[in-house]
Short mmCIF file of C-alpha atoms and ligand atoms in Angstrom, two decimals:
data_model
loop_
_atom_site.label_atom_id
_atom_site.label_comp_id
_atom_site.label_asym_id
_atom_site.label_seq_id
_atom_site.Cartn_x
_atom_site.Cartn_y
_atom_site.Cartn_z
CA UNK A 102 81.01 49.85 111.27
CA UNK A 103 77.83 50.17 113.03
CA UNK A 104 75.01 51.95 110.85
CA UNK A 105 74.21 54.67 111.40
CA UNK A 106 70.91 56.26 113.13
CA UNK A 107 68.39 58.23 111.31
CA UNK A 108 69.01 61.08 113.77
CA UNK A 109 73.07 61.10 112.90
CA UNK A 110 72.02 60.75 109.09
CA UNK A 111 69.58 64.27 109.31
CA UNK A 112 72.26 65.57 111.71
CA UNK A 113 74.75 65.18 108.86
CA UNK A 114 72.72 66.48 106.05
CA UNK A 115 71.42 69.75 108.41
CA UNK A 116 74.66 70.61 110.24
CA UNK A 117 77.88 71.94 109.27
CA UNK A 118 81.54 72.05 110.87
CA UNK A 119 84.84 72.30 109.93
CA UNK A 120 86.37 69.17 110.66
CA UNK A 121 89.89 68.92 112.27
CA UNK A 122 92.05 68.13 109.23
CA UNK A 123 94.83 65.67 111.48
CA UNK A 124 91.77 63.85 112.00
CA UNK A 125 89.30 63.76 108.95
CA UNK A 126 92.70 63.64 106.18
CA UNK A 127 95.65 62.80 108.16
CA UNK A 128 97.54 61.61 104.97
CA UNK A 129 97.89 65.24 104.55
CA UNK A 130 100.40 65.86 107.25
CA UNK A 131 102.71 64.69 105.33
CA UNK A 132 102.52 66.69 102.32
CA UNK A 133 101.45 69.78 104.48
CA UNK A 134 105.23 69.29 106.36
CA UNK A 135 107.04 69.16 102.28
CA UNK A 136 105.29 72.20 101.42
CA UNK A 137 106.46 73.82 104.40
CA UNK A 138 110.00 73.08 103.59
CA UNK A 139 109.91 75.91 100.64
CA UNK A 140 107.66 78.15 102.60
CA UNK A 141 110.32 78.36 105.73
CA UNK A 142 113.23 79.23 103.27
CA UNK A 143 110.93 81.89 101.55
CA UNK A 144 110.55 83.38 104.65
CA UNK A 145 113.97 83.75 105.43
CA UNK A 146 115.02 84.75 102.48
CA UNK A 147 112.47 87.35 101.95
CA UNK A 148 112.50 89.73 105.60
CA UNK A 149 111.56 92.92 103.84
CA UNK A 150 109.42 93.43 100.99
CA UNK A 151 112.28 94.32 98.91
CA UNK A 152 113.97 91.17 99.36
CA UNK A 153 110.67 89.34 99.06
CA UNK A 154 110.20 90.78 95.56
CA UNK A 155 113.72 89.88 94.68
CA UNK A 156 113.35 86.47 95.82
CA UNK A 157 110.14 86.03 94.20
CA UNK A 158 111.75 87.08 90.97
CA UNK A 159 114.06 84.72 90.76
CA UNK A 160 111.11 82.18 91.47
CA UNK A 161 109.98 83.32 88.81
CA UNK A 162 112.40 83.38 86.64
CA UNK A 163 113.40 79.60 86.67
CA UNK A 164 109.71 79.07 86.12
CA UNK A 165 109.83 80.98 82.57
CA UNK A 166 108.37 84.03 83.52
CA UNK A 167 109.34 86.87 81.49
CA UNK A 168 109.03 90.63 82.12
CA UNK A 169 105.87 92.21 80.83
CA UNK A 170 105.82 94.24 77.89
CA UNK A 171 102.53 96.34 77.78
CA UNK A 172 103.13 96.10 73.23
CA UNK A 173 103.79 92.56 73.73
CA UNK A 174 101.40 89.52 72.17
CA UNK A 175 100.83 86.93 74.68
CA UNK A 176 98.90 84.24 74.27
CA UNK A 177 97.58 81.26 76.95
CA UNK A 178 99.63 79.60 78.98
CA UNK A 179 102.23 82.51 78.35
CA UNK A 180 103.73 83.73 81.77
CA UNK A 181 105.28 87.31 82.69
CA UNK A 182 105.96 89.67 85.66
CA UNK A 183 105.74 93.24 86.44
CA UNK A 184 108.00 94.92 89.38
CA UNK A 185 106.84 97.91 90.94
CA UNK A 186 109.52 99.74 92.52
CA UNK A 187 111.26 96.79 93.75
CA UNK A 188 108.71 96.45 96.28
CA UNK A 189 105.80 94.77 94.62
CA UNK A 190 105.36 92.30 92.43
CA UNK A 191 102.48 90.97 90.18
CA UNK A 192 102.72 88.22 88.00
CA UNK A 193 100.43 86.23 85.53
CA UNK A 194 100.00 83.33 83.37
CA UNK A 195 97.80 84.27 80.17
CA UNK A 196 94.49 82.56 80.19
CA UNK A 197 92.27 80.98 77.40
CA UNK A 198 89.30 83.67 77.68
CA UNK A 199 89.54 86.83 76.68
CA UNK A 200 90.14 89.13 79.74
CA UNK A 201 86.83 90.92 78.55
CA UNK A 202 85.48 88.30 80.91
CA UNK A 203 87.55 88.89 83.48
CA UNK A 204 90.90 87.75 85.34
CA UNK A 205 91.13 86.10 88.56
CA UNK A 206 92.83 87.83 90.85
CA UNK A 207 94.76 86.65 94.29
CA UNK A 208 96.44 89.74 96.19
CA UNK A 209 98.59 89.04 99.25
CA UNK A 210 100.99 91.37 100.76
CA UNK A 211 104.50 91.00 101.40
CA UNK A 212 105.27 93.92 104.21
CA UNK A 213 105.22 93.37 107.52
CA UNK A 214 105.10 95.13 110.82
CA UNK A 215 109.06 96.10 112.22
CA UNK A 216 111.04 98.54 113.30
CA UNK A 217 112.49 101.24 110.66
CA UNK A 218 115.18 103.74 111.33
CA UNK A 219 114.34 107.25 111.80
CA UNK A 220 115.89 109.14 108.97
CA UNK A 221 118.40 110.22 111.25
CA UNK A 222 119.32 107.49 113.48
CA UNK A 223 122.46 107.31 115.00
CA UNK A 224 123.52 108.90 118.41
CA UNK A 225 125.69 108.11 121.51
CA UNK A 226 124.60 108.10 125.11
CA UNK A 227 126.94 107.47 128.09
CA UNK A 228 129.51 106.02 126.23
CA UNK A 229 127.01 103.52 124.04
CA UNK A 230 125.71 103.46 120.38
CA UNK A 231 122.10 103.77 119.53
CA UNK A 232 119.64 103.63 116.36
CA UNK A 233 116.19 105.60 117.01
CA UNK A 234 113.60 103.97 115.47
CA UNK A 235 109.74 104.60 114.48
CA UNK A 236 107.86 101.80 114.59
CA UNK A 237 106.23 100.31 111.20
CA UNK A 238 102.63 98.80 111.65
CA UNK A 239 100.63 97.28 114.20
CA UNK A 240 103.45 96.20 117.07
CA UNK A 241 102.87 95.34 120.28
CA UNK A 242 105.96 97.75 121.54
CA UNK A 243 106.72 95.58 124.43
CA UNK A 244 107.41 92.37 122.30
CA UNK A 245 110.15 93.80 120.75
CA UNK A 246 112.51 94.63 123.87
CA UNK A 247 114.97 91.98 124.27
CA UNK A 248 115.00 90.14 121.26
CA UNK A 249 117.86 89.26 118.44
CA UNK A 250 117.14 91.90 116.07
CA UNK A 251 118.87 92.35 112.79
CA UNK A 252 119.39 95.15 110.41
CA UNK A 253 118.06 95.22 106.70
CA UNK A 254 117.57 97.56 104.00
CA UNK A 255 118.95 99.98 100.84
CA UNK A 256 120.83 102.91 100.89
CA UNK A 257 121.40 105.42 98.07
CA UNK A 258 124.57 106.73 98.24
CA UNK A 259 125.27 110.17 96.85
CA UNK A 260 126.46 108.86 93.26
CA UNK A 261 123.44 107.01 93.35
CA UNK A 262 124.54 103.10 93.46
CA UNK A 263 122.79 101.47 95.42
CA UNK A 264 123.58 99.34 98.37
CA UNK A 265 122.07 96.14 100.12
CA UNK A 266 122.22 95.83 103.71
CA UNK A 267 122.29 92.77 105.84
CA UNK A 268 123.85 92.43 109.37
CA UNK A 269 122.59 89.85 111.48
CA UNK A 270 121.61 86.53 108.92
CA UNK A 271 124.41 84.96 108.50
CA UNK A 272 126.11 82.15 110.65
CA UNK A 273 128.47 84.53 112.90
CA UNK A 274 127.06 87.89 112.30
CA UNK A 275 126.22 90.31 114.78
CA UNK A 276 122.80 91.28 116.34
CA UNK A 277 120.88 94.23 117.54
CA UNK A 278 119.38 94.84 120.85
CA UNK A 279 116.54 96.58 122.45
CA UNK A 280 116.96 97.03 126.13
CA UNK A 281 114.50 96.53 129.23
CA UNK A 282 114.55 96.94 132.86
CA UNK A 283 115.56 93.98 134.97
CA UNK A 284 112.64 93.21 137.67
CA UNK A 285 114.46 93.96 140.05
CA UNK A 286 114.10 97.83 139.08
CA UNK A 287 110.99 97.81 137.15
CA UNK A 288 108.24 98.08 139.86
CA UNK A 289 107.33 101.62 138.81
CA UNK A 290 107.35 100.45 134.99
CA UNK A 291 105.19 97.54 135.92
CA UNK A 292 102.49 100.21 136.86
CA UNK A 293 102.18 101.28 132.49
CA UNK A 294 100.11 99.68 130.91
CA UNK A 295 101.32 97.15 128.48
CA UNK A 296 100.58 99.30 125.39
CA UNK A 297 103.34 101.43 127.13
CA UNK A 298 104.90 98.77 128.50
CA UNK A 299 107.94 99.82 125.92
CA UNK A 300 107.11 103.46 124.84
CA UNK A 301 107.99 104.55 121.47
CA UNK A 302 110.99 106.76 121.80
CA UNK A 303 112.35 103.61 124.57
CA UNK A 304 112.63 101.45 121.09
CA UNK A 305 116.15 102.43 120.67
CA UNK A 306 118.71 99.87 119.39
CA UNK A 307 122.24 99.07 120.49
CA UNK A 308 124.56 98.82 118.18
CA UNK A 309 128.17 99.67 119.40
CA UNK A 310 129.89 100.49 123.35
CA UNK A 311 133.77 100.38 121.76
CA UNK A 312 134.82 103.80 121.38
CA UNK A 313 137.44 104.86 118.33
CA UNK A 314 140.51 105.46 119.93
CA UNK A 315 141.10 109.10 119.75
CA UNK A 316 140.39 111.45 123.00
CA UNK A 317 140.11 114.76 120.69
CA UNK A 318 136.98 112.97 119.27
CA UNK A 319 133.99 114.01 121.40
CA UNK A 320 131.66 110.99 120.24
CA UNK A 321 134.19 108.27 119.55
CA UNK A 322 131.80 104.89 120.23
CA UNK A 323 129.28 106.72 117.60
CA UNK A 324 132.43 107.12 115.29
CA UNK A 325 133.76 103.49 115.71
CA UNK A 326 130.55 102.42 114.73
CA UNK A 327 129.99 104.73 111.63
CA UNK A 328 133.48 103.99 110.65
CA UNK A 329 132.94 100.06 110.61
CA UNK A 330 129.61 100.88 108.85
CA UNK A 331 131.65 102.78 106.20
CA UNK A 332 133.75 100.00 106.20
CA UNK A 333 131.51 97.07 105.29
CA UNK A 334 129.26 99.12 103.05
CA UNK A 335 130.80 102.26 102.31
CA UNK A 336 128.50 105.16 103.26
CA UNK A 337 128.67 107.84 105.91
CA UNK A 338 125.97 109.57 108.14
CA UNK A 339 124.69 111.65 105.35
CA UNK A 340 123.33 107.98 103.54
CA UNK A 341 120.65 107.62 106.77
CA UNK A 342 118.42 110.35 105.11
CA UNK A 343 118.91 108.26 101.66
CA UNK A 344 118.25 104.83 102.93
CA UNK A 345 115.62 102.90 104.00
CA UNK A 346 116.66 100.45 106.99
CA UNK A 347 114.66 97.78 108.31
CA UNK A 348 115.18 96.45 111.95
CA UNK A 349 113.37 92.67 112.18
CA UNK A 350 113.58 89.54 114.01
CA UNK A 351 116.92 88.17 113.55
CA UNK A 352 115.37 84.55 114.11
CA UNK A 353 115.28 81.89 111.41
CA UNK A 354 112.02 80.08 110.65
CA UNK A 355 111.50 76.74 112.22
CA UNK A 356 109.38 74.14 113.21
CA UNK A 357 107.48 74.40 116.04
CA UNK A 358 106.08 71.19 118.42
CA UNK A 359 107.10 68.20 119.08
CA UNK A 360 104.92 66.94 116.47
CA UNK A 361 106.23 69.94 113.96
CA UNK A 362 102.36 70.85 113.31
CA UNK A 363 103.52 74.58 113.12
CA UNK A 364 106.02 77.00 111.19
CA UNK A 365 106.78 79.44 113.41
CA UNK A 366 108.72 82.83 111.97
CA UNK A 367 108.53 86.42 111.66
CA UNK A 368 106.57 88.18 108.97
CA UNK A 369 104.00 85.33 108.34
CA UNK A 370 101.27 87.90 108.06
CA UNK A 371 101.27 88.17 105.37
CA UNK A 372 104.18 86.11 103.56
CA UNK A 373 102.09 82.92 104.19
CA UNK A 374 99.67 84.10 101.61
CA UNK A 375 102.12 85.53 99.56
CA UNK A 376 104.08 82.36 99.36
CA UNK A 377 101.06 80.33 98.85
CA UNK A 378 99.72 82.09 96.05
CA UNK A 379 102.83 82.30 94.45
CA UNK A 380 103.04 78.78 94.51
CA UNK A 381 99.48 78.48 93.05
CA UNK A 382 100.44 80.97 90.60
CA UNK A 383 103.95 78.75 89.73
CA UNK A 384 101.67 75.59 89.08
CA UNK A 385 99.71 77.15 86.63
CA UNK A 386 99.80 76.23 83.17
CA UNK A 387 96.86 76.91 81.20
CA UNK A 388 93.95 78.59 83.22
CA UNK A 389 90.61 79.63 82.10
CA UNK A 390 90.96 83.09 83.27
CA UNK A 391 94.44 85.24 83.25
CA UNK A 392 95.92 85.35 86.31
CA UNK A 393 96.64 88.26 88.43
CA UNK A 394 99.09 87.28 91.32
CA UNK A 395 99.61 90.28 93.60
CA UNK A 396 102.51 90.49 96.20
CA UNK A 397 102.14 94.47 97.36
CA UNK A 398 103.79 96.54 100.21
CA UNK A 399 102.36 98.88 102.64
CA UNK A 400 99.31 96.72 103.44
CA UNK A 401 100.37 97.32 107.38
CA UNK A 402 100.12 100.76 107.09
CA UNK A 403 96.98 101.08 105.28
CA UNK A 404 98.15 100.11 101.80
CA UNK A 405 99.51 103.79 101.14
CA UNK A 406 101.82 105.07 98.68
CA UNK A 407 102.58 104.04 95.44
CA UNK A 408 103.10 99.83 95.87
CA UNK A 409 100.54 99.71 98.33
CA UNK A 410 97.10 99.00 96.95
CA UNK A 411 95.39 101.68 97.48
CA UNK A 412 97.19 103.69 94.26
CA UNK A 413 96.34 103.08 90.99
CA UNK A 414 99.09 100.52 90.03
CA UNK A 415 97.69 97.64 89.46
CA UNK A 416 94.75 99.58 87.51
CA UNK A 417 96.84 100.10 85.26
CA UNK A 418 98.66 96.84 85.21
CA UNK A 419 94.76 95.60 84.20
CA UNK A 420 94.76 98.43 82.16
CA UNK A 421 97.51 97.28 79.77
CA UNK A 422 95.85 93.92 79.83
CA UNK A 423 92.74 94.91 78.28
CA UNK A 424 94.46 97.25 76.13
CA UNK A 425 96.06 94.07 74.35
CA UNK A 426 93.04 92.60 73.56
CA UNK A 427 91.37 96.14 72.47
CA UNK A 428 88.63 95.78 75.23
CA UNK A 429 87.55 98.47 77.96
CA UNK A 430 88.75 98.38 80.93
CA UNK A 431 86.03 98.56 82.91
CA UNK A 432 84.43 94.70 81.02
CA UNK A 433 87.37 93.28 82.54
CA UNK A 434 87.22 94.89 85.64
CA UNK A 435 83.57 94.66 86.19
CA UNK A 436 84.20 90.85 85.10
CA UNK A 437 86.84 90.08 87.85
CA UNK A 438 87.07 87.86 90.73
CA UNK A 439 89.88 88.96 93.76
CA UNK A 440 90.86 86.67 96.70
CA UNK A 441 92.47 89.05 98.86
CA UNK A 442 94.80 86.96 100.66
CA UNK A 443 95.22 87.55 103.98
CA UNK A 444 95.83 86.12 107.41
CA UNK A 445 93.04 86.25 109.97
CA UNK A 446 93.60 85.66 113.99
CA UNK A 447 93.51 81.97 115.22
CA UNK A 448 91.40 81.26 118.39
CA UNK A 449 93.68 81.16 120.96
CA UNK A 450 92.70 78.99 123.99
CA UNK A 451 94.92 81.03 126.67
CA UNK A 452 93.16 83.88 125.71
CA UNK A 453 89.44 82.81 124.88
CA UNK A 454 88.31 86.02 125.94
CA UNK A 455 88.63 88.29 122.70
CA UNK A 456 86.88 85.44 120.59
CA UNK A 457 83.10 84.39 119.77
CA UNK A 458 84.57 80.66 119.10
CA UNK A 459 81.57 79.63 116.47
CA UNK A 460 82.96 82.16 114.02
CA UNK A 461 86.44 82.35 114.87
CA UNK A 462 89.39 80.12 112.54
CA UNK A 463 91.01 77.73 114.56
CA UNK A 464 94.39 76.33 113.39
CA UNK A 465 94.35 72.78 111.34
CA UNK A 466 90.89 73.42 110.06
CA UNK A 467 92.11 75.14 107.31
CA UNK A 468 92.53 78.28 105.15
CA UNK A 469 89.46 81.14 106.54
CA UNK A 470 87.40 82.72 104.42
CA UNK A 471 86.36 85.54 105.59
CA UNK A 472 83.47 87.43 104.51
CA UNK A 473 83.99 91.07 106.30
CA UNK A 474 86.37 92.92 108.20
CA UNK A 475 86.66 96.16 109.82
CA UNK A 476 85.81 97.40 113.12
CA UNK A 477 82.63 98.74 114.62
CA UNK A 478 80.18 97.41 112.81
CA UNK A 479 82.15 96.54 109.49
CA UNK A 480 83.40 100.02 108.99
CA UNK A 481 86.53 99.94 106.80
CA UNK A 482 85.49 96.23 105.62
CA UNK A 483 84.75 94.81 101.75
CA UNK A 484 81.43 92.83 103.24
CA UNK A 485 81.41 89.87 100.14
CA UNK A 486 78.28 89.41 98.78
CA UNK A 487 76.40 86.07 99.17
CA UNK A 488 76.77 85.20 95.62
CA UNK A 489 80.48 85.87 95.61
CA UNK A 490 80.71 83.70 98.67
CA UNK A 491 78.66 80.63 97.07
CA UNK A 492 81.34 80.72 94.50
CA UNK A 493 84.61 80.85 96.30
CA UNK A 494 82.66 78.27 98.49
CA UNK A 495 81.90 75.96 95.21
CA UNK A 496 85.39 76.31 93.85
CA UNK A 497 86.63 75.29 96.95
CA UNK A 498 84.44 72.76 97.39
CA UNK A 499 84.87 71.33 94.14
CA UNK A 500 89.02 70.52 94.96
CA UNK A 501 87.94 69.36 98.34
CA UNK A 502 89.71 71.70 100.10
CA UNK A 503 89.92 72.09 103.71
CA UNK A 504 88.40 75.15 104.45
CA UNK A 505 86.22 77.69 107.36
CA UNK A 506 84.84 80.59 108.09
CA UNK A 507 86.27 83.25 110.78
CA UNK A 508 86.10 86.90 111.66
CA UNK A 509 88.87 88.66 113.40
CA UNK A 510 87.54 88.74 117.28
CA UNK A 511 84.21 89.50 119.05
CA UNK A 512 81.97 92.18 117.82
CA UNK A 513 83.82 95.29 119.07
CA UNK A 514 86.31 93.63 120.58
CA UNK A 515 88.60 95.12 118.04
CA UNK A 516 88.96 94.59 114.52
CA UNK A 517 91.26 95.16 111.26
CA UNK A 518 91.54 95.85 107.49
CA UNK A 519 92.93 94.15 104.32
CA UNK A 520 93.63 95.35 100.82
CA UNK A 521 90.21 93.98 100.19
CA UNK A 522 88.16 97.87 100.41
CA UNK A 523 90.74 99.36 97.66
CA UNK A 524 90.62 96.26 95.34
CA UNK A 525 86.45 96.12 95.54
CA UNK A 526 86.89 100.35 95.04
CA UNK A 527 87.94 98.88 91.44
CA UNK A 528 84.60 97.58 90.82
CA UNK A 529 86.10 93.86 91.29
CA UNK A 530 84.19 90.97 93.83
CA UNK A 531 86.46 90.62 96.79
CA UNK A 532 86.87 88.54 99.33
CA UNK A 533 89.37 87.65 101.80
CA UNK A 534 90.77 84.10 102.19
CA UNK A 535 93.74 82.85 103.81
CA UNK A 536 95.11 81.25 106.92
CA UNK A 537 94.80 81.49 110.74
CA UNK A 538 97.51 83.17 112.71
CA UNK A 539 98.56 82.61 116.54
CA UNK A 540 100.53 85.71 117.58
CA UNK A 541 99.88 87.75 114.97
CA UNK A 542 102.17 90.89 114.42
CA UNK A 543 104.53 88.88 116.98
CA UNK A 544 108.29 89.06 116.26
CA UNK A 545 107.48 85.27 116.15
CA UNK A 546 104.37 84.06 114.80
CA UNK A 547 102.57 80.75 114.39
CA UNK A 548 100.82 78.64 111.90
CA UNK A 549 99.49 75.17 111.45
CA UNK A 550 101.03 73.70 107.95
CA UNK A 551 98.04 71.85 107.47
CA UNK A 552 96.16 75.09 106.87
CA UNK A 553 99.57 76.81 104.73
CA UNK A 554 98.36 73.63 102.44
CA UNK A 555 95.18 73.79 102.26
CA UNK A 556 95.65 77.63 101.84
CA UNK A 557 97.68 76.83 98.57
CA UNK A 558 95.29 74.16 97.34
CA UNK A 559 92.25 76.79 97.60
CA UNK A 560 94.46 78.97 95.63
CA UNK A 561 94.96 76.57 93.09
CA UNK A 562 91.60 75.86 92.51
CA UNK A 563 90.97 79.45 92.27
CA UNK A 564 93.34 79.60 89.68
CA UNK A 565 92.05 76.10 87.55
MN1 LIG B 730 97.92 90.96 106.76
MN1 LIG B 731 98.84 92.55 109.55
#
């Protein structure tokens, strides 16, 4: 080892960059690929939120969590979980402070952008089957055409039991299909632009062309495939308005590169946080502050409704927490520290165009911490505070985790929001932290597993 120069000494104390974690910690890559392992079979068991939550649960479960009772006595190290409506979950272990000075929060969210049935789907054209669909989230329409699609969701039936659908998972199972023109005819659609590359009401999904044999029926191929619907699952036409039906990516998550650097997957925004902080939140045993793990829906659309974040529900999940302990509300809220977990958009060298690269994440340099959001000039952003940044910074730094700083594009290039606004609108220090994304809102996404790990490690630490 030569010694160093007094220049490369001042250059190291003065300057800062995120190093490339293959390189600076390669002993990583191995543990970064057995974490993955767990993450890739969360995210295919886990397409919806629903089925997220229910997954999680049983996570839970074998862990020792037990439901929360708001007259229950808890004391640290003591674990529980609350469900909301089946479609978000929260879950905490009991710390050794009193919550009057404050819980840490880590809120990642488990919806993610797809197709849903219209509430009254079904139709026949020409002798074929169709679902209509309106399009949840931020899609790209034209990515969607094409593609192994398979069909998720609950229905209600009218005695009220409830009924899990699945078509398309399993080894054998059939798929859905959006349809496009072949090139051959498309020279007039090759003149949209690519927003309407695919427009809205052209996101319709086949689903049957066998008719049911009977000429005195006037839409047999729409019967055939309502009666082998009824079949498998029991429910009619009528169930659509009573259902809520999820068309995703039928693809499995795998490994993607030669080198199998990256998971690739549908619904990684934001499952990748979810996963990861459930995983923190799974390792912890006795913590200094309570823990407040957050998986919530509706993030996509603007965290509306009741499980989305921007209703009162975990307010009054903190709420019953300071109850216990006789304290106001507002100590402990005042008091608190969130991570809003949440992916941010990876530089992408094919498309260097949309990024300012000094303050752009860039995969395998770990989880991003990202200090605003928002779009034209911050609007709709949480904008941390300096002082909440020097300590999500120092905790960080303190389990040597990989970990840099990124904002989502070029100034108004674009931009995007988190569930960071509504959980700051508590009165709590936000910030969002998570891990970069290549193709983000794809029906395939990517990530580096290096930063998945390093994403989990920042959430332990968060959570010592
Ligand atoms: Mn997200
Ligand atoms: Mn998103």
């Amino acid at each position: 080892m030569s010694k160093k120069t007094k220049g490369q000494e001042l250059a190291e104390a003065l300057t800062w960059s995120a190093p490339n974690i293959a390189k600076d910690a390669p002993k990583q890559i191995n543990k970064a690929q057995k974490f993955c392992e767990g993450y890739k079979k969360f995210l295919d068991k886990g397409k919806t939120e629903r089925e997220c939550v229910n997954y999680t649960v049983t996570l839970l479960e074998e862990k020792g969590y037990q439901p929360f009772d708001a007259e229950g006595h808890y004391k640290t190290g003591d674990k529980v979980y609350f469900v909301n409506r089946g479609k978000s979950v929260i879950a905490t272990t009991f710390g050794k402070k009193s919550v009057a000075e404050g819980v840490r929060i880590n809120g990642a969210h488990i919806d993610a952008p797809r197709l849903d049935l219209k509430p009254n789907p079904l139709y026949e054209k020409e002798d074929i089957a169709y679902l209509k669909t309106h399009y949840y989230g931020g899609i790209r329409k034209y990515q969607w055409g094409v593609t192994p699609l398979a069909m998720h969701g609950v229905v209600i039936k009218k005695d009220g039991t409830k009924v899990d659908i699945c078509i398309g998972e399993e080894e054998g199972d059939p798929v859905f299909c959006i349809t496009d023109l072949l090139p051959h005819l498309a020279a007039k659609q090759n003149q949209r632009t690519l927003a309407d590359g695919l427009k809205g009401e052209e996101l319709n999904i086949l689903i049957g062309s066998l008719p049911f044999q009977d000429e005195e029926v006037k839409e047999p191929v729409k019967l055939l495939a309502l009666q082998l619907l009824n079949e498998k699952y029991g429910i009619t036409e009528a169930d659509f308005f009573r259902a809520e039906i999820e068309m995703v990516p039928a693809v499995k998550a795998s490994d993607v590169g030669l080198d199998r650097s990256l998971v690739g997957a549908y619904g990684q925004d934001d499952r990748i946080c979810a996963y990861t902080a459930l995983m923190a939140e799974l390792a912890t045993e006795e913590p200094t502050y309570t823990t407040v793990t957050i998986l919530t829906d509706k993030e996509e659309i603007g965290s509306v409704g009741n499980t989305g974040l921007n209703s009162d529900y975990v307010l009054h999940y903190i709420e019953d927490l300071a109850d216990m302990e006789k304290v106001p509300v507002r100590r402990v809220l005042q008091n608190s520290t969130c991570l809003s977990a949440d992916v941010s958009a990876a530089y992408d060298p094919t498309f260097p165009d949309v990024f300012e690269i000094r303050n752009s994440c860039q995969i395998n340099r770990g989880c991003v911490l990202t200090k605003y959001t928002g779009a034209r000039g911050k609007s709709a952003s949480n904008d941390a505070g300096a002082e909440l940044m020097a300590k999500v910074i120092g905790i960080m730094d303190a389990e040597g985790v990989y970990w840099q700083a990124g904002e989502l594009g070029k100034v108004d290039e674009g931009g995007g929001g988190t569930i960071a606004q509504y959980v700051a609108h508590m009165d709590i220090d936000t910030v969002d932290l998570g891990v970069p994304i290549l193709s983000m809102h794809a029906p395939f996404e990517l990530a580096s597993k290096l930063d998945v790990y390093n994403t989990y490690k920042a959430f332990k630490a968060f959570y010592k």
